[in-house]
XYZ file of C-alpha atoms in Angstrom:
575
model
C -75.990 -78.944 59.193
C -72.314 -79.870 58.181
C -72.564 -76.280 55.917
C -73.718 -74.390 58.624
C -70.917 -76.198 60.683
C -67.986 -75.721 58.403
C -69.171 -71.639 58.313
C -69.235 -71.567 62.191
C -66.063 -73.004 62.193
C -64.459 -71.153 59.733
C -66.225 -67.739 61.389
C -64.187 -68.603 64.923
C -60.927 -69.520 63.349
C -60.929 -65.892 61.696
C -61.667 -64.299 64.944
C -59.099 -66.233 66.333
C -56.212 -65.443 64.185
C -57.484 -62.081 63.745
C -56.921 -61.573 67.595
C -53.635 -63.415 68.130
C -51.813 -60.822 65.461
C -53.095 -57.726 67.289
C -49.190 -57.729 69.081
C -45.891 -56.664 68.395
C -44.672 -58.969 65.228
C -41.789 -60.076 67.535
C -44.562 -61.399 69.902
C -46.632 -63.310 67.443
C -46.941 -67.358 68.060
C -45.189 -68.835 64.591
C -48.167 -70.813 63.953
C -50.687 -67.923 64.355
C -48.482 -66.098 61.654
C -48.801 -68.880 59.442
C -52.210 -68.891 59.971
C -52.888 -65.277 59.231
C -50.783 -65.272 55.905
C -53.006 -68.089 54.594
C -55.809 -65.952 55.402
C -54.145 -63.146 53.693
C -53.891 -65.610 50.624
C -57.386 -66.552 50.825
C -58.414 -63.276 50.074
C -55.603 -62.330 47.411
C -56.997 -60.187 44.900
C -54.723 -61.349 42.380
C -55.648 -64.532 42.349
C -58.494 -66.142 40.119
C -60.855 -68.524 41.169
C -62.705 -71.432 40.149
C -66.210 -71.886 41.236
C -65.542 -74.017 44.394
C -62.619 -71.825 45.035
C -65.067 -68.931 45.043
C -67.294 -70.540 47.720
C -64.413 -70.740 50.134
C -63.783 -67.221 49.513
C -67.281 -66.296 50.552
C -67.069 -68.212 53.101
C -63.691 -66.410 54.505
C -65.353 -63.038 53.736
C -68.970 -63.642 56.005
C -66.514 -64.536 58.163
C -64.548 -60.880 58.229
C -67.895 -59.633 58.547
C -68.557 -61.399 61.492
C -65.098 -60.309 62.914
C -65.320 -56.490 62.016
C -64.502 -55.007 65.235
C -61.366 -57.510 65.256
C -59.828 -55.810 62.184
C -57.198 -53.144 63.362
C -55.251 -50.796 60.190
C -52.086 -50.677 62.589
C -51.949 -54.996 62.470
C -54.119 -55.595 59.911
C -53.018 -53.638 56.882
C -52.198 -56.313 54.301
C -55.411 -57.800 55.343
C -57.064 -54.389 54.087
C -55.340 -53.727 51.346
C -56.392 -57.059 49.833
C -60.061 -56.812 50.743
C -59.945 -52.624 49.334
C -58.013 -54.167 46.172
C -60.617 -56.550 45.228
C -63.032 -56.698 41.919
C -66.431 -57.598 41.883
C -66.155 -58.305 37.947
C -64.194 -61.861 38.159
C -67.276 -63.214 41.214
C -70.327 -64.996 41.073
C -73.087 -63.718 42.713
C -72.660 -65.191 46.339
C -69.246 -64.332 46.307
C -70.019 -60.752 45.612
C -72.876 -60.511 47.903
C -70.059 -61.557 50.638
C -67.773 -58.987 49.388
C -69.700 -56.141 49.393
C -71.566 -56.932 52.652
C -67.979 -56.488 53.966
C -67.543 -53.566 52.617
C -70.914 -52.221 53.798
C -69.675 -52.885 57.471
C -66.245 -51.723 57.143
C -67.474 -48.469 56.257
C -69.324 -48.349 59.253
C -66.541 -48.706 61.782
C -66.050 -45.292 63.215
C -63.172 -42.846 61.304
C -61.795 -45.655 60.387
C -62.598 -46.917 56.637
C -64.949 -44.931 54.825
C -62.845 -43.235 52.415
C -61.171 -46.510 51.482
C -64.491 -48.720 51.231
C -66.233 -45.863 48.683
C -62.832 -45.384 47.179
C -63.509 -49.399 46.367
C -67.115 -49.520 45.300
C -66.052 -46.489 43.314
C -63.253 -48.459 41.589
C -65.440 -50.803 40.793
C -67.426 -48.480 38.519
C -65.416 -50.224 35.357
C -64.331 -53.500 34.763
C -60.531 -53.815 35.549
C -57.911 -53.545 33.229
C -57.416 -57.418 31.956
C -61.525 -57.526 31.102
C -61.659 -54.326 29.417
C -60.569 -55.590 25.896
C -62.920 -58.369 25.871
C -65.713 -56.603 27.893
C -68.273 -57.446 25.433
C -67.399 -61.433 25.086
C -66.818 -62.283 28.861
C -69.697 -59.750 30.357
C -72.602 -60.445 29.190
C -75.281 -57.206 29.858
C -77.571 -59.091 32.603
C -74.340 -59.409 34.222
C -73.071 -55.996 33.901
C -76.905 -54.773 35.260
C -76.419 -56.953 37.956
C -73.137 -55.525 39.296
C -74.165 -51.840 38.924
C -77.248 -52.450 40.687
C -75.377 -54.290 43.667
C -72.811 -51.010 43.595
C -75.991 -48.769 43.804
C -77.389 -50.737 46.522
C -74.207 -50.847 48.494
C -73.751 -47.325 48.338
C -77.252 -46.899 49.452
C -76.969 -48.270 52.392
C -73.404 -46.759 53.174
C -75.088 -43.116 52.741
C -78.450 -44.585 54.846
C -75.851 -45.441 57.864
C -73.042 -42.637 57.720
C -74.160 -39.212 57.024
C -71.273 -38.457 56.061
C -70.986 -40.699 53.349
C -72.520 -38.537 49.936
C -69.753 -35.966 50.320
C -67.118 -38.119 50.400
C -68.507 -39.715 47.979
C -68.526 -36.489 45.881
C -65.117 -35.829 46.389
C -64.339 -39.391 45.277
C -66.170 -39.571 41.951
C -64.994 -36.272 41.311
C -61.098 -37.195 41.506
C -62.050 -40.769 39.917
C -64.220 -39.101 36.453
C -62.570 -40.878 32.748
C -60.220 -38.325 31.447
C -60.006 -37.868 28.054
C -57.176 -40.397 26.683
C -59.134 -43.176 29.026
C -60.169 -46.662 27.498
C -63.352 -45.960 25.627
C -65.155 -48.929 27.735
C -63.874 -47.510 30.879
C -65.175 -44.453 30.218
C -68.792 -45.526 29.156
C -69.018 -48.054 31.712
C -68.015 -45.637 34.470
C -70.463 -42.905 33.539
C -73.297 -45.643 33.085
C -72.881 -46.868 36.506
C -72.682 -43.416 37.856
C -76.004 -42.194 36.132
C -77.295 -45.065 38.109
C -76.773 -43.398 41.337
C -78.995 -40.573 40.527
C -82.265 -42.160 40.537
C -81.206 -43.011 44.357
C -81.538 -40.952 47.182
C -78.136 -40.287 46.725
C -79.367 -38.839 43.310
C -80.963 -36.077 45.558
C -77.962 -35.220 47.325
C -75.069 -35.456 44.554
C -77.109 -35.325 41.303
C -76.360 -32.233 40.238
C -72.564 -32.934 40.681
C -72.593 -35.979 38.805
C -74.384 -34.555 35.662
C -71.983 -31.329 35.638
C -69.196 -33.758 35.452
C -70.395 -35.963 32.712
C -71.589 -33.378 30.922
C -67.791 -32.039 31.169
C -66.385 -34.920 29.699
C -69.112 -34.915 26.579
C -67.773 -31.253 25.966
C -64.051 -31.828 26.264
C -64.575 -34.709 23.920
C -66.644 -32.661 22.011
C -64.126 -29.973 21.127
C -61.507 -32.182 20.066
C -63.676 -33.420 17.492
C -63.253 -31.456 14.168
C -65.456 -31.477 11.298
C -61.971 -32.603 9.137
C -62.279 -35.825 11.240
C -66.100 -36.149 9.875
C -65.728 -35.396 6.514
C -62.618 -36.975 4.947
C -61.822 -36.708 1.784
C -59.965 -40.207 1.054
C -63.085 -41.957 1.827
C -65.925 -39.842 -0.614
C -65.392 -42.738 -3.473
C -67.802 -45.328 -0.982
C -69.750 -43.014 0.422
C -70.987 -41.173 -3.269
C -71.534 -44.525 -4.709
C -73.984 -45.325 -2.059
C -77.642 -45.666 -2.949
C -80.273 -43.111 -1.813
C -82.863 -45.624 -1.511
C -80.961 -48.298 0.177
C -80.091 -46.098 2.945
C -83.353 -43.875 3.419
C -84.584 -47.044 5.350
C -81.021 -48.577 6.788
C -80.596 -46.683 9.767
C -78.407 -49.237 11.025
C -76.127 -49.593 7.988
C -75.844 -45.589 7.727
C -74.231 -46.012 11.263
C -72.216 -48.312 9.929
C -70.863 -46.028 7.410
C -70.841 -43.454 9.664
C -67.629 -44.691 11.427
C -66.113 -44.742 7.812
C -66.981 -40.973 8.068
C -64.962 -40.644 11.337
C -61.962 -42.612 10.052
C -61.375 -44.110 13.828
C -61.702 -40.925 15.544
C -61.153 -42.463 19.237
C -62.763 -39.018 20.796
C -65.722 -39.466 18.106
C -66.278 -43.193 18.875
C -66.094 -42.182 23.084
C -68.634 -39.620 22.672
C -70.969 -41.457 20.792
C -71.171 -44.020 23.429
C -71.225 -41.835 26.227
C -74.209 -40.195 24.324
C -75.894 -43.406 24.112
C -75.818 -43.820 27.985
C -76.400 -40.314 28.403
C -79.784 -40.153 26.730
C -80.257 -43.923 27.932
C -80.249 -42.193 31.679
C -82.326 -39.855 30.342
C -85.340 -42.198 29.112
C -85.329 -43.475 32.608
C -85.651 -40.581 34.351
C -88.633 -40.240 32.039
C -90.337 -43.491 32.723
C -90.153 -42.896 36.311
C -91.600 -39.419 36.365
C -88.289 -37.564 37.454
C -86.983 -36.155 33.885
C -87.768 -32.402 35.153
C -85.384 -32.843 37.891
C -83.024 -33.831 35.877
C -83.847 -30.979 32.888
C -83.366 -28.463 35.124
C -80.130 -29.320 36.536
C -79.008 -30.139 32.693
C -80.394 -26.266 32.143
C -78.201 -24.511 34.485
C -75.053 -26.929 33.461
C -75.599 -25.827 30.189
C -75.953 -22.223 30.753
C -72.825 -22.097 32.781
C -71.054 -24.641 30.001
C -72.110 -25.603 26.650
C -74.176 -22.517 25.839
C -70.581 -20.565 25.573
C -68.287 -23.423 23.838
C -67.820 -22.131 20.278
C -69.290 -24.518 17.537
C -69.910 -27.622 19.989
C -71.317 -30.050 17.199
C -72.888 -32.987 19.790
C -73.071 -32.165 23.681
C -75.961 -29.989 23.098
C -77.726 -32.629 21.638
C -78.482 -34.118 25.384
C -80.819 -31.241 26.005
C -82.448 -31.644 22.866
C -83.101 -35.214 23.323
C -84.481 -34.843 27.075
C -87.055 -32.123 25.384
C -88.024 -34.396 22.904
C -89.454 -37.123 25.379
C -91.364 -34.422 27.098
C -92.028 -31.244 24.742
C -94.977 -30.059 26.779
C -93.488 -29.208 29.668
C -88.968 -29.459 29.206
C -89.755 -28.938 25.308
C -90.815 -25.513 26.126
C -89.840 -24.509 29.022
C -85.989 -24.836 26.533
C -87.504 -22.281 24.452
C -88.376 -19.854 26.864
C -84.891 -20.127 28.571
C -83.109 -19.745 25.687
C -85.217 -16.705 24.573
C -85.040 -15.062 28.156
C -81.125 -15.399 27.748
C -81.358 -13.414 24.396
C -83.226 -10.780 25.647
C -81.547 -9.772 29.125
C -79.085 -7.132 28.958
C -77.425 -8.297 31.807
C -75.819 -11.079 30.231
C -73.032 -10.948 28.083
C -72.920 -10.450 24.246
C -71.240 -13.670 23.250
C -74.364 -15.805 25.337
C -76.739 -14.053 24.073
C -75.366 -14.602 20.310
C -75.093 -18.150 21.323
C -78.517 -18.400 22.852
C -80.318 -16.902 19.970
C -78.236 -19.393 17.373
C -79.396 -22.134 19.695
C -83.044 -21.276 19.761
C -83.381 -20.309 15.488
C -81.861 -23.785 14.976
C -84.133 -25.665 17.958
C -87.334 -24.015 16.706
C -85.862 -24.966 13.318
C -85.447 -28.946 14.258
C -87.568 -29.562 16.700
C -90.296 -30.717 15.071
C -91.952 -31.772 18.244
C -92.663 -27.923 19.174
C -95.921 -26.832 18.660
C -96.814 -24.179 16.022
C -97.952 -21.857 18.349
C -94.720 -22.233 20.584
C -92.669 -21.023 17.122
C -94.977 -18.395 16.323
C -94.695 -16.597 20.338
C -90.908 -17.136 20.233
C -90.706 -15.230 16.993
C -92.998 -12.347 18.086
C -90.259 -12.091 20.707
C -87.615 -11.977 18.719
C -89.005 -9.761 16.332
C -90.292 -7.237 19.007
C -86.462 -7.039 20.043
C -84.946 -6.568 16.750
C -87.915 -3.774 16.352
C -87.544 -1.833 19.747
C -83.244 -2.236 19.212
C -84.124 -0.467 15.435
C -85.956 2.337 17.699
C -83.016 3.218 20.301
C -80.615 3.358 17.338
C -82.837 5.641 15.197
C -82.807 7.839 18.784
C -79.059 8.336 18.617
C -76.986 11.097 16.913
C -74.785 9.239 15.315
C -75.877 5.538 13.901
C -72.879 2.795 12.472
C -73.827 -0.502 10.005
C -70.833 -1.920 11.683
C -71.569 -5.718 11.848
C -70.081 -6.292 15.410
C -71.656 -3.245 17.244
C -74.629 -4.697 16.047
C -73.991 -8.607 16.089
C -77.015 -9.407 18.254
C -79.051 -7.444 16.623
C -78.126 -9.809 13.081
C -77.900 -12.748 14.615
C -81.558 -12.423 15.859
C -82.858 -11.529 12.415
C -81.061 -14.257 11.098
C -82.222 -16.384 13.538
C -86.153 -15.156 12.567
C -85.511 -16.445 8.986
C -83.929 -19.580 9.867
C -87.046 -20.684 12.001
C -89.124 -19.433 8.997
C -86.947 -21.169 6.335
C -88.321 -24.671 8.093
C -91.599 -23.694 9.732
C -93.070 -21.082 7.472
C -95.263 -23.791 5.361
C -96.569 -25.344 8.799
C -97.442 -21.974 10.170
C -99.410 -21.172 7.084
C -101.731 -24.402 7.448
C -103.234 -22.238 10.679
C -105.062 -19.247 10.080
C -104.865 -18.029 13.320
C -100.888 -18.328 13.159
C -100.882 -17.070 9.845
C -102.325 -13.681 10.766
C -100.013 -12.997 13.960
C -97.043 -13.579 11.432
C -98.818 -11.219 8.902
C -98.824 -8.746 11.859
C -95.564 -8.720 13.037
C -93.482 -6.196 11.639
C -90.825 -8.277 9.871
C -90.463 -6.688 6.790
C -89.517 -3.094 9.269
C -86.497 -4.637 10.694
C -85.112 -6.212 7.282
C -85.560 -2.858 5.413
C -84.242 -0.768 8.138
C -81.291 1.106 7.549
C -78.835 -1.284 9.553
C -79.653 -3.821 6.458
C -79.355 -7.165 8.368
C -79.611 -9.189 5.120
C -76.001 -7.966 3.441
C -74.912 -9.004 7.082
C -76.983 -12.362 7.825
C -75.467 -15.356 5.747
C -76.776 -15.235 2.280
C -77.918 -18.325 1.848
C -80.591 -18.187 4.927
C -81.754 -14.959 3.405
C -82.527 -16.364 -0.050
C -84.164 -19.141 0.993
C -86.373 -16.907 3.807
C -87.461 -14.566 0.616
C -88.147 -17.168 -1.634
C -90.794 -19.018 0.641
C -91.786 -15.184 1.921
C -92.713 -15.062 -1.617
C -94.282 -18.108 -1.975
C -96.508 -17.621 1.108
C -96.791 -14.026 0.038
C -95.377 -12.564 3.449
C -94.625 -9.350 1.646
C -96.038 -7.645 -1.082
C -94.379 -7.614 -4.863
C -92.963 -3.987 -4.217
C -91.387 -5.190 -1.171
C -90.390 -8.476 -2.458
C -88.089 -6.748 -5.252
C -87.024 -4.510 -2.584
C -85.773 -6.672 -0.430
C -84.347 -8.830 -2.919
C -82.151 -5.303 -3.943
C -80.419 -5.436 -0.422
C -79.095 -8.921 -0.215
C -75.369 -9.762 -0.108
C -72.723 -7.782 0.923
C -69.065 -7.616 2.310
C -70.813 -6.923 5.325
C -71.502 -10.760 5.671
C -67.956 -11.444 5.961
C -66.625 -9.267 8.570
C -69.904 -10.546 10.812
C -67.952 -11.698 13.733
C -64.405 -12.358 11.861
C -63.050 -16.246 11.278
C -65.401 -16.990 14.505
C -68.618 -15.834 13.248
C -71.763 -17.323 14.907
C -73.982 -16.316 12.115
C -72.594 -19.967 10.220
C -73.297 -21.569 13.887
C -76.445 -23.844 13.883
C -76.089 -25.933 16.912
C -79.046 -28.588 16.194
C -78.383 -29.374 12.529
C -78.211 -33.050 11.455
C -76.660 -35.195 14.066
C -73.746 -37.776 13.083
C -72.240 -40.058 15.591
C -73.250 -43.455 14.702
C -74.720 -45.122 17.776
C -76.492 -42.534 19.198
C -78.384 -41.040 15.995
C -81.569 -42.052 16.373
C -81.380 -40.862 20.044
C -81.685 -36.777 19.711
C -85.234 -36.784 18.016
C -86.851 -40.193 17.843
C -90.017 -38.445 16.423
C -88.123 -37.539 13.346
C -85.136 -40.127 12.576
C -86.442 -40.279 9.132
C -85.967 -36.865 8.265
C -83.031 -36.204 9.914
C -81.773 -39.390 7.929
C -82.064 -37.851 4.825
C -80.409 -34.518 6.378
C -77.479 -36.090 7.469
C -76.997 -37.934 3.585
C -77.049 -34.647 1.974
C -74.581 -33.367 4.734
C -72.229 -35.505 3.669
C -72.539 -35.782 0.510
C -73.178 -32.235 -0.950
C -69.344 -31.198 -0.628
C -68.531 -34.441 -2.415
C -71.088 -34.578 -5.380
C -70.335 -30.503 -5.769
C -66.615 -31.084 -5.486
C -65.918 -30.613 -9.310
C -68.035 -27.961 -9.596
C -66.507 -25.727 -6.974
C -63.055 -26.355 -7.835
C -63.795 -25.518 -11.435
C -65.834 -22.569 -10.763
C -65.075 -20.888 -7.443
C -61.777 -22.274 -6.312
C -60.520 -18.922 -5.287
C -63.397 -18.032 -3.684
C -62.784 -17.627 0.531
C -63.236 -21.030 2.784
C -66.076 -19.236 4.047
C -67.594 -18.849 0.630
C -67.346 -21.975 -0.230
C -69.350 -23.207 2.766
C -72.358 -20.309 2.099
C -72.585 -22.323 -1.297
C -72.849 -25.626 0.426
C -75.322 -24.732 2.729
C -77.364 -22.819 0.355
C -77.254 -25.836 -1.670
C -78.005 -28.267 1.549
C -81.471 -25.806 2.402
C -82.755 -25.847 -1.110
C -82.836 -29.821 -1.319
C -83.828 -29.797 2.129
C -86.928 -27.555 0.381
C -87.262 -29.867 -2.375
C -87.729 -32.807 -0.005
C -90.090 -31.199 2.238
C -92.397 -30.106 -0.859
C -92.087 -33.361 -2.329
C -93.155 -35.376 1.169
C -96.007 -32.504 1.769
């Protein structure tokens, strides 16, 4: 009984000096004022508090609750600006429970505090600025669970009581995103907590906003990433004395390494741990059946976004991880839309360059696709390369020039990069088998627009040599073919921006997040990302021996040839 005695008490005395400063200052007993600035001190947000201290601030703020309709913005603004000021972060439970129950009530109080109390909860998204260096020490996770979830709920129940709530909200979160030079743990905790919000109701009425914004960030930090920050030469010596074996079943220690690879890259190390909450959100949304909701508000951000941003090396990899933990359904349906963006006419030539890139190198890597899925996509593709080979035999006057016809080449090459990596799986299925037989492949690579002195060499001579192997093509044809590779041509594909050297799902490198793209292959794409790295180092000598004039470009077509055919070597060696 005393407790509940002291809390009455303390619940009147707020009322009371609540109501004797509603005046004209000059008005105001002296003893009232004094009684109202140690009210304003017991709810100082700059001071910090020890556990009993904290229980006489909860105290003080069930007692605001209780006094709502008391609190006035023309006498009480100090009063305000301390309560909207506050962080959740240095409380105990209780006292945080007080706080935001508060807040909750505030936000209630007609055209009055809305904006300031989601403003609040919104600020409250990251830890503030003193806890943000040792973020990992003093919060432990539970703890860091615990506040989001009371943020969530909070906002819940805003949004359940004033309609108007979720777009303000909006508007908010929008001005409030991490920008780019932001605090790495600001950033990740920020977009964490506001993933959060989407398996809410509020998810239903501001989801799509809050994914096209995060998704914005992972771009922008995306494109100031360049593969010179990945692959620096200063640090080859450790990485080429590393052991094969050691690391083919270390995926913890490669990531470990892997932040040698990015020599501190601070827009590197931020987008690896926003991809790690990313795909985190992601799994969720799987578990509790609402990934397609989320997949096809990822599609049309990524159609109106990523799909056009030139060489993006990681934000893509968010769509190919939510495919991966459903392929039946978002797996293919990623396929199809891709394809479908390839073959409209309406759409612009640079997306549909991009979208056929995207699907060669997803059919290519997604091992999670089924056979049958490659095999339809290609009969798609090759039916468009074969009716675009028609309309330009129909014309008077027919060009080789690589940019009239850059969609044209970048879906042939895009045929022989799926076959590069599916090609032996195919063949294990008759029935697959004879529907590649039957398309008319070999039409489109012999016809007079030659795509393969225009496609990037090294695609082509891997395609013909497992053609061969599989025996795609008869021996006339083989030689044939083999006659037309390599040209000029290949260089003036597209000029220094060329998508045909543009595969958007190859191995995956940011440290943290690497076994999150494809979990059903982490092995594989292991080894992948060791031979990235270390081809240009191991073949260093060689090139600058051999080929040292040679074009930057040229010297890249060697390293990828080189980086398919021990991919090949692997592959036949695991089969």
């Amino acid at each position: 009984m005393e407790v509940a005695f002291s809390d009455s008490e303390a619940f009147r005395s707020v009322q009371h000096v609540l109501q004797s400063v509603r005046m004209d200052p000059f008005l105001i007993d002296l003893r009232d004022k004094e009684q109202y600035d140690i009210l304003l001190c017991a709810v100082d947000s700059t001071t910090r508090r020890s556990s009993d201290d904290q229980a006489m601030l909860a105290t003080t703020l069930r007692a605001l609750s209780e006094a709502v309709s008391k609190i006035d913005i023309m006498y009480h603004h100090a009063l305000l600006h301390n309560i909207f000021t506050m962080s959740i972060w240095y409380y105990n439970r209780d006292t945080r429970d007080a706080l935001l129950d508060l807040i909750i009530r505030l936000s209630a109080v007609a055209d009055q505090y809305l904006r300031e109390c989601l403003q609040m909860l919104v600020n409250n998204f990251t830890p503030p600025g003193p806890l943000v260096p040792q973020m990992e020490k003093r919060v432990s996770d539970d703890k860091r669970k615990e506040i989001y979830s009371q943020l969530h709920e909070s906002l819940k129940m805003i949004s359940d009581t004033v309609p108007l709530a979720p777009r303000v909200l909006k508007d908010i979160i929008n001005r409030s995103m991490p920008k780019l030079f932001d605090n790495k743990v600001k950033m990740v905790s920020f977009v964490e907590c506001m993933l959060g919000l989407g398996t809410e109701r509020l998810g239903d009425l501001i989801g799509t906003s809050l994914l096209e914004k995060v998704v914005d960030l992972l771009t922008e930090l995306d494109v100031n990433i360049t593969w010179e920050d990945i692959l620096q030469e200063e640090h080859s010596k450790g990485i080429f004395e590393m052991e094969l074996e050691d690391l083919a079943g270390d995926v913890d220690k490669f990531g470990q390494e892997t932040e040698v690879l990015f020599g501190g890259n601070v827009c590197a190390e931020k987008l690896d741990g926003l991809m790690v909450v990313v795909c985190k959100h992601l799994k969720s949304c799987a578990e509790h059946g609402c990934l397609k909701r989320e997949f096809d508000i990822l599609k049309t951000i990524f159609r109106k976004g990523v799909l056009k941003v030139h060489k993006s090396k990681f934000a893509q990899f968010i769509m190919f991880y939510a495919c991966s933990l459903d392929p039946e359904i978002c797996g293919l349906d990623f396929a199809l839309f891709l394809t479908d963006i390839f073959t409209k006419k309406e759409d612009d030539a640079i997306a549909r360059m991009s979208a056929v890139s995207y699907v060669g190198s997803y059919l290519s890597r997604a091992r999670f696709i089924s056979a049958d899925t490659v095999v339809a996509i290609l009969k798609r593709l090759v039916d468009w390369c074969i009716d675009h080979c028609e309309r330009q035999k129909k014309k008077h006057t027919r060009t080789k020039n690589p940019v009239e016809h850059q969609i044209f080449y970048a879906s042939c090459q895009a045929v022989m990069y799926v076959l590069c990596f599916r090609l032996r799986s195919i063949m294990d299925y008759p029935n697959l088998r004879s529907q590649v037989f039957k398309m008319n492949i070999r039409s489109i690579l012999m016809d007079p627009l030659e795509p393969l002195k225009v496609c990037l060499p090294s695609i082509v001579n891997e395609f013909l040599r497992q053609a061969k192997a599989a025996r795609l093509f008869n021996a006339s044809v083989d030689l044939e073919l083999e006659d037309r590779i390599d040209s000029d041509l290949s260089k003036a594909f597209g000029g220094v921006n060329r998508l045909d050297m543009f595969f958007p799902f190859d191995p995956y490198l940011l440290k943290k997040s690497d076994r999150a793209p494809n979990p059903r292959t982490a092995g594989h794409i292991l080894y992948q990302k060791l031979l990235v790295i270390l081809i240009p180092i191991l073949f260093r000598p060689l090139f600058s021996r051999y080929v040292l004039n040679l074009h930057w470009a040229a010297h890249t077509v060697l390293i990828h040839l080189l980086f398919v055919l021990l991919i090949s070597v692997k592959y036949v060696s695991s089969a």
